[in-house]
Amino acid sequence: MQLVADVVSMKDEVAEWRRTLHADPELLFDVHNTAAFVADKLRSFGCDEVVTGLGKTGVVGIIHGRPGGNGPAIGLRADMDALPITEITGLPWASRTPGKMHACGHDGHTAMLLGAARHLAATRNFTGSVAVIFQPAEEGGGGGREMVNDGMMERFGIAKVFGMHNLPGLPVGQFAIRKGPIMAATDIFDIALKGIGGHAAMPHLTIDPIVAGSAIVSSLQSIASRNANPLESVVVSVTKFIGGSAYNIIPETVELAGTVRTLSPAMRDLAETRISEIVRGVAAAHGVEASVNYLRNYPVTFNHADETDFAADVAESLAGEGKVERNQPPTMGGEDFSFMLEARPGAFIFMGNGDTAGLHHPAYDFNDDAIPVGVSYWVKLAEKALAA
Ligand code: NI
């Protein structure tokens, strides 16, 4: 392991920041305390510019390299938001707010990028500029999209972007990455069904939206099993089925909702088209009225080839040979860094969090032993990308 020496010595302090953030989790764009903490730290490090309020509550710190050196800026990105989960760890730094918790390790991501910013601002061993990007609302709000739409890339001359996420189950000190799609597009849909309600004992006088809804749920399974090429990936999950109020009443309406996960534009188009066709067809067969609302949410997180090789090489230079999986299978989870990768070339890498509870689990905690690894990765990546 070839960690950056100065980074190893700051581990305890970065862990302290991490635990401070962990105790005060904030959701979506409502990350005011976290963003203020980040901006204060960036100013105290001597960043050349600290901009707040980008993409509503995002923060960007700009660090220029050696005087006289010029070149492009690279963006290093962390996420700041927590999840609506009640923590059960019982740790001294556990969430102080019931119903909110850093269960995805964004506290660790933010603290590690702050550690890297401090080192880069103190040493400036690079040309060009580094933009450290702290985004809100990764967990469903599209904070990355908001920052891109706010003109972040153009404003700071960002030429390439890099992201990192911890991964439970992967040992600390190891990395995993792949070229092309590494995380899925995450679309959502709502289906409204309207029949004719009535007495459960006289179903012939009703048009039962529960039976129609059940048939729709079953038929939607055929998108993955019959419509999609078996060598491609698609998930269609119905996650809400809302209707009815009593044992003896057939309801008038039913609402369904769910999510679609795909790794290619062709599968995304196929799933959207087939959901609409199946709902209309099955609803007609049952005589219920149906409407479908399909929303394209986060796009595929697509790693660019050259930047993926570069990121993997940087990771290997610190983790050692055999510690970087370069052909990590994609996951069907989503990631809002995808919007930044649509705007600029770059790569998103997984870093081992060791044998902890899984992401989004109430017993999860970011592994502070990973801090020197993550901070070293950022520092080496910036210094190599912007080498004199
Ligand atoms: Ni996350």
PDB file of N, CA, C and O and ligand atoms in Angstrom, residues 79 104 106 109 138-139 165 335 359-360, ligand 1:
ATOM      1  N   ASP A  79     -20.630  13.349  -2.365  1.00  0.00           N
ATOM      2  CA  ASP A  79     -22.039  13.641  -2.098  1.00  0.00           C
ATOM      3  C   ASP A  79     -22.231  13.868  -0.605  1.00  0.00           C
ATOM      4  O   ASP A  79     -21.484  13.343   0.219  1.00  0.00           O
ATOM      5  N   CYS A 104     -25.356   5.584   3.687  1.00  0.00           N
ATOM      6  CA  CYS A 104     -24.726   5.288   2.391  1.00  0.00           C
ATOM      7  C   CYS A 104     -23.270   5.756   2.387  1.00  0.00           C
ATOM      8  O   CYS A 104     -22.587   5.678   1.378  1.00  0.00           O
ATOM      9  N   HIS A 106     -22.067   8.817   2.695  1.00  0.00           N
ATOM     10  CA  HIS A 106     -21.758  10.118   2.093  1.00  0.00           C
ATOM     11  C   HIS A 106     -21.016  11.016   3.088  1.00  0.00           C
ATOM     12  O   HIS A 106     -20.309  11.933   2.678  1.00  0.00           O
ATOM     13  N   HIS A 109     -17.548  10.097   2.295  1.00  0.00           N
ATOM     14  CA  HIS A 109     -17.138  10.671   1.008  1.00  0.00           C
ATOM     15  C   HIS A 109     -16.792  12.154   1.168  1.00  0.00           C
ATOM     16  O   HIS A 109     -15.801  12.641   0.646  1.00  0.00           O
ATOM     17  N   GLU A 138     -28.042  13.390  -3.678  1.00  0.00           N
ATOM     18  CA  GLU A 138     -27.705  12.249  -4.535  1.00  0.00           C
ATOM     19  C   GLU A 138     -28.801  11.198  -4.462  1.00  0.00           C
ATOM     20  O   GLU A 138     -29.089  10.514  -5.429  1.00  0.00           O
ATOM     21  N   GLU A 139     -29.417  11.079  -3.266  1.00  0.00           N
ATOM     22  CA  GLU A 139     -30.376  10.001  -3.016  1.00  0.00           C
ATOM     23  C   GLU A 139     -31.760  10.342  -3.547  1.00  0.00           C
ATOM     24  O   GLU A 139     -32.724  10.436  -2.800  1.00  0.00           O
ATOM     25  N   HIS A 165     -17.338   5.853  -4.630  1.00  0.00           N
ATOM     26  CA  HIS A 165     -18.312   5.400  -3.637  1.00  0.00           C
ATOM     27  C   HIS A 165     -17.735   4.224  -2.877  1.00  0.00           C
ATOM     28  O   HIS A 165     -17.086   3.361  -3.471  1.00  0.00           O
ATOM     29  N   GLU A 335     -27.029   6.182  -9.669  1.00  0.00           N
ATOM     30  CA  GLU A 335     -26.033   7.113  -9.132  1.00  0.00           C
ATOM     31  C   GLU A 335     -26.173   8.423  -9.890  1.00  0.00           C
ATOM     32  O   GLU A 335     -26.155   8.444 -11.111  1.00  0.00           O
ATOM     33  N   LEU A 359     -25.055  -1.008   2.235  1.00  0.00           N
ATOM     34  CA  LEU A 359     -25.527   0.355   2.004  1.00  0.00           C
ATOM     35  C   LEU A 359     -27.044   0.405   2.221  1.00  0.00           C
ATOM     36  O   LEU A 359     -27.757  -0.523   1.858  1.00  0.00           O
ATOM     37  N   HIS A 360     -27.494   1.495   2.802  1.00  0.00           N
ATOM     38  CA  HIS A 360     -28.920   1.763   3.065  1.00  0.00           C
ATOM     39  C   HIS A 360     -29.474   0.846   4.161  1.00  0.00           C
ATOM     40  O   HIS A 360     -30.686   0.721   4.302  1.00  0.00           O
TER      41      HIS A 360
HETATM   42 NI    NI B   1     -24.542   6.566  -1.979  1.00  0.00          NI
END
